[in-house]
N, CA, C and O of each residue as an XYZ file, in Angstrom:
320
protein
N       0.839     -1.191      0.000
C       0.000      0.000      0.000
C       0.880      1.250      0.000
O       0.724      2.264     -0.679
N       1.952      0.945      1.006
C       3.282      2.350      0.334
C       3.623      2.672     -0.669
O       4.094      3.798     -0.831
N       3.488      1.717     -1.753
C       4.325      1.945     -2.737
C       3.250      2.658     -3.564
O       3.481      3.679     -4.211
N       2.045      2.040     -3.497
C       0.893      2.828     -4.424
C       0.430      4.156     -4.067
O       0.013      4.962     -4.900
N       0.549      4.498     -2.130
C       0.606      5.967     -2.315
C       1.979      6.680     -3.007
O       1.991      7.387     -4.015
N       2.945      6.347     -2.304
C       3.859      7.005     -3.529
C       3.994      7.193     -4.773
O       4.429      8.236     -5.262
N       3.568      6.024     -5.515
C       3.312      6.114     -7.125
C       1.777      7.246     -7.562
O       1.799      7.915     -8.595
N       0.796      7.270     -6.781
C       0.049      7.834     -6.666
C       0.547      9.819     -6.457
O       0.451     10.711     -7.300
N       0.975      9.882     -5.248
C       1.529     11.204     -5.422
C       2.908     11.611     -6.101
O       3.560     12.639     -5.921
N       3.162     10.591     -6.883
C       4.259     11.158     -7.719
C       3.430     11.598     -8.810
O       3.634     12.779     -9.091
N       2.443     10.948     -9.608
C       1.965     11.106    -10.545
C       1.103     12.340    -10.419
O       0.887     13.046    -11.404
N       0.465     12.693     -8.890
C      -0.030     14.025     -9.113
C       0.706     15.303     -9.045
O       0.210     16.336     -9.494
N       2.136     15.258     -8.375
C       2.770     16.079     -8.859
C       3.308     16.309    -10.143
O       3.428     17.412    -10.676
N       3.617     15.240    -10.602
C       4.204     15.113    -12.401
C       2.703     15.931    -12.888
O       2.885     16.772    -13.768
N       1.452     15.790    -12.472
C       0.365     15.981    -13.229
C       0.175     17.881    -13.222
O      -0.322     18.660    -14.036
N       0.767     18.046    -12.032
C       0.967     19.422    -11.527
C       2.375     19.990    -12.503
O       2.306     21.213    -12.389
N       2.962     19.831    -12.932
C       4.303     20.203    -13.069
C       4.011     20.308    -14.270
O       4.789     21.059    -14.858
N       2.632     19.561    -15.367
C       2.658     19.166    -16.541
C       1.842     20.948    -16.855
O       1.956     21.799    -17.737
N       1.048     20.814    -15.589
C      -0.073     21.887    -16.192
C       0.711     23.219    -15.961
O       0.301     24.317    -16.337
N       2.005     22.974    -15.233
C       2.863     24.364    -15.225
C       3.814     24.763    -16.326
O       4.370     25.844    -16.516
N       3.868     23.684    -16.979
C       4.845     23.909    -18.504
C       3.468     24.134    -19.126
O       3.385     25.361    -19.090
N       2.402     23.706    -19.643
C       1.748     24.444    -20.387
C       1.124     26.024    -20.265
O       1.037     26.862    -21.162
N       0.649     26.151    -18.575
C       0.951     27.439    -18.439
C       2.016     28.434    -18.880
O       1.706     29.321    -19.675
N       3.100     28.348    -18.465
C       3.980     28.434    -18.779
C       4.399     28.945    -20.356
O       5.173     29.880    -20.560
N       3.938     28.391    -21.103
C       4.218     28.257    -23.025
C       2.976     29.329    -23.571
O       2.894     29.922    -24.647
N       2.067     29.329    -22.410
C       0.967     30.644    -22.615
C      -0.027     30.303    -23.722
O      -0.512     31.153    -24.468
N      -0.418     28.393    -23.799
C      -1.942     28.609    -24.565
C      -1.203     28.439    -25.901
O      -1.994     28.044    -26.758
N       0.104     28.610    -26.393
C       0.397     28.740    -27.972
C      -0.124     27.701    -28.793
O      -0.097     26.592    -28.261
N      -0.565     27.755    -29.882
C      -1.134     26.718    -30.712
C      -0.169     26.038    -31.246
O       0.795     26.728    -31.579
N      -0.093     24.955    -31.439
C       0.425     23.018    -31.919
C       1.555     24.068    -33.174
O       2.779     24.193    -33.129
N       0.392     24.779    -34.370
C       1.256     25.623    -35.933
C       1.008     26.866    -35.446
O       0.001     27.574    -35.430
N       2.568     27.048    -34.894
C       2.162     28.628    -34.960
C       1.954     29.102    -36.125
O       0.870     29.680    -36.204
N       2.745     29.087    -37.351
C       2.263     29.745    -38.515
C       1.122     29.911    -39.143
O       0.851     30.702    -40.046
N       0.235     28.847    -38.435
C      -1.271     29.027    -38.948
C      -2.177     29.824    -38.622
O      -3.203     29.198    -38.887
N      -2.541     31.046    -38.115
C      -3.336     31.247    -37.225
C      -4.556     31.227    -37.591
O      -5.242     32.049    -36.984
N      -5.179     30.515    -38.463
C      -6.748     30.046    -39.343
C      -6.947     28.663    -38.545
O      -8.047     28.195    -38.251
N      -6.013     28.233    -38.319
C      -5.390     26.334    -37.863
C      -7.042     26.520    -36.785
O      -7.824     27.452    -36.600
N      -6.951     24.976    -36.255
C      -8.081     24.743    -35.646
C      -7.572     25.149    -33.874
O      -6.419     25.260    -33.457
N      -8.717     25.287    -33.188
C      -8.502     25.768    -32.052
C      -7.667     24.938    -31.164
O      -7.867     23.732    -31.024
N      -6.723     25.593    -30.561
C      -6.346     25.004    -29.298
C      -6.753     24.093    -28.603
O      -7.928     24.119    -28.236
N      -5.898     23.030    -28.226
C      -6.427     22.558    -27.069
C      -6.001     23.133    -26.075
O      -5.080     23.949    -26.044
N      -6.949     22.562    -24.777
C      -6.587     23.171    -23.302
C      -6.332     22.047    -22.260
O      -7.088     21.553    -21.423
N      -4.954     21.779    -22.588
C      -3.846     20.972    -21.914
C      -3.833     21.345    -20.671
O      -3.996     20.594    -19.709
N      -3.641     22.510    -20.635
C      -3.420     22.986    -18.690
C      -5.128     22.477    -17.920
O      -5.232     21.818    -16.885
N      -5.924     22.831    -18.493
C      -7.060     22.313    -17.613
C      -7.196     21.051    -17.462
O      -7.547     20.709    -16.333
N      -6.888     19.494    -18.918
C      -7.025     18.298    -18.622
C      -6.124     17.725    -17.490
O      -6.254     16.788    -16.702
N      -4.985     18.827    -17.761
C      -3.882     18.154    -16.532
C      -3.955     18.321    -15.093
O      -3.509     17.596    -14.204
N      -4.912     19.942    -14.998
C      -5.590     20.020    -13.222
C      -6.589     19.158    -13.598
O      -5.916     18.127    -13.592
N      -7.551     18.846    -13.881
C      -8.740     18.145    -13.934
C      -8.190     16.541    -13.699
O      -8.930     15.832    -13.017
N      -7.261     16.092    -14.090
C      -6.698     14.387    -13.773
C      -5.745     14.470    -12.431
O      -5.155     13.544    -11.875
N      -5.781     15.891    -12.080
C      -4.391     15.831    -10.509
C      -6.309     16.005     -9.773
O      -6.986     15.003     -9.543
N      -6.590     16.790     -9.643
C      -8.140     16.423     -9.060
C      -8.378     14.951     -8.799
O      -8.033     14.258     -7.841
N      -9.130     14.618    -10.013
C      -9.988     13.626    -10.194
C      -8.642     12.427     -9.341
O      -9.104     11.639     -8.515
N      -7.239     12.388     -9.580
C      -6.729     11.155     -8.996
C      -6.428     11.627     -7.613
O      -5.703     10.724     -7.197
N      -6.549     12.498     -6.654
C      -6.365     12.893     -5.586
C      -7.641     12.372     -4.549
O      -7.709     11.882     -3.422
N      -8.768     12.846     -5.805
C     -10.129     11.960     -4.775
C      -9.850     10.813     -5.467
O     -10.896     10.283     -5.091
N      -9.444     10.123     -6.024
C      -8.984      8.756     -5.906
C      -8.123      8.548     -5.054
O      -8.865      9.048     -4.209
N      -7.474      8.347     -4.626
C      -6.625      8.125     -3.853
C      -6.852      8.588     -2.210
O      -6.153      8.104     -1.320
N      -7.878      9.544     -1.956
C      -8.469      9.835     -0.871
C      -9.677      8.376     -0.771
O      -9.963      7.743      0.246
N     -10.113      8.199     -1.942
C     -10.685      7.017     -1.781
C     -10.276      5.090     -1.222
O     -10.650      4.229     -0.426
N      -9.051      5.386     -2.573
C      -8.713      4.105     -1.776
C      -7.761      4.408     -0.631
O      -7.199      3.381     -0.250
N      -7.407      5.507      0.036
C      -6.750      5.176      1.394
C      -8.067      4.921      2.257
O      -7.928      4.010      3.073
N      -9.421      5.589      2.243
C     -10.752      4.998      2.797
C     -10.867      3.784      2.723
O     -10.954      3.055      3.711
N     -10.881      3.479      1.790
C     -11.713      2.243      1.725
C     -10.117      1.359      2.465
O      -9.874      1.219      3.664
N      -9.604      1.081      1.760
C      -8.339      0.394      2.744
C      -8.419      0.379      3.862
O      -8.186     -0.737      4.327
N      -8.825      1.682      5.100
C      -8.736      1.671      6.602
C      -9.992      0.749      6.789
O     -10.063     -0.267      7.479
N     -10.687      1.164      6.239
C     -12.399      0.452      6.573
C     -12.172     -0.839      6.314
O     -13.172     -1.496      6.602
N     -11.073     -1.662      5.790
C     -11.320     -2.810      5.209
C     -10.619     -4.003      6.031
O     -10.734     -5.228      6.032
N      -9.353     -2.481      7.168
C      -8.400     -3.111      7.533
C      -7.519     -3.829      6.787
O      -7.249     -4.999      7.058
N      -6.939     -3.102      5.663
C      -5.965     -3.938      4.978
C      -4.863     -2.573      5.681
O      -3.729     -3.050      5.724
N      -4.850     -0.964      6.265
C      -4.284     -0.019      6.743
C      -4.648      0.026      8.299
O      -5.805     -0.024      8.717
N      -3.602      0.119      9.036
C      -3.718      0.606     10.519
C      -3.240      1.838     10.601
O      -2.297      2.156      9.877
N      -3.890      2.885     11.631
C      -3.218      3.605     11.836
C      -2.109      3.970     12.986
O      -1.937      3.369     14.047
N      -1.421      5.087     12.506
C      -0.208      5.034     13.252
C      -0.460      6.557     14.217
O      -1.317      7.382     13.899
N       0.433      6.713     15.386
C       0.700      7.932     16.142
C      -0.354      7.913     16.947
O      -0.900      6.976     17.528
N      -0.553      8.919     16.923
C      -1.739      9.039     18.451
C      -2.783      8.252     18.440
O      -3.338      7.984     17.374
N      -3.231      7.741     19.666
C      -4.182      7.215     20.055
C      -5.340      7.577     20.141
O      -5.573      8.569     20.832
N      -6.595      6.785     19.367
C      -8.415      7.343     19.421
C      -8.414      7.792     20.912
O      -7.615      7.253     21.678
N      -9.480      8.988     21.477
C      -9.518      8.649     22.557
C     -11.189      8.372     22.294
O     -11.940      8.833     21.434
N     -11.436      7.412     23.421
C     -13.295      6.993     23.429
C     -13.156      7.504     24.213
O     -14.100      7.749     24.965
C-alpha cells in the first residue's frame, strides 16, 4: 500500500508540473504559422482536472483500505 501511495503522489505532482509547462508556453497553438489552424487545445485544464480527479482517488482508496483493515493507523491514540 506504500508503494501505491507514492506512485500515486508522484503522478499528481508530475500531473501538476505538466499543467505548469503548459501554463507556462501561454496557450500557444500546436502551428504557430497558422493562425486560421483549428482551435487550441486546453492541456493545462485536462492536466488540473486528472491531478483532481486522482487525488479523490486516492483519498478514496486510502478509505476504503482503513475500513477494510488492509491499513492501521499510526501515532496518536483514538480517545473513546
Amino acid at each position: 500500500m506504500k508503494y501505491l501511495v507514492i506512485a500515486a503522489f508522484i503522478a499528481i505532482v508530475g500531473s501538476l508540473g505538466a499543467a505548469l509547462v503548459f501554463m507556462m508556453r501561454g496557450g500557444q497553438s500546436d502551428a504557430a504559422d497558422a493562425p486560421d489552424g483549428p482551435p487550441r487545445k486546453n492541456h493545462m485544464a485536462k492536466a488540473l482536472a486528472f491531478r483532481v480527479g486522482f487525488s479523490i482517488l486516492l483519498f478514496v482508496v486510502v478509505l476504503i483500505s482503513y475500513l477494510m483493515g488492509w491499513i492501521q493507523p499510526t501515532g496518536l491514540p483514538m480517545q473513546g
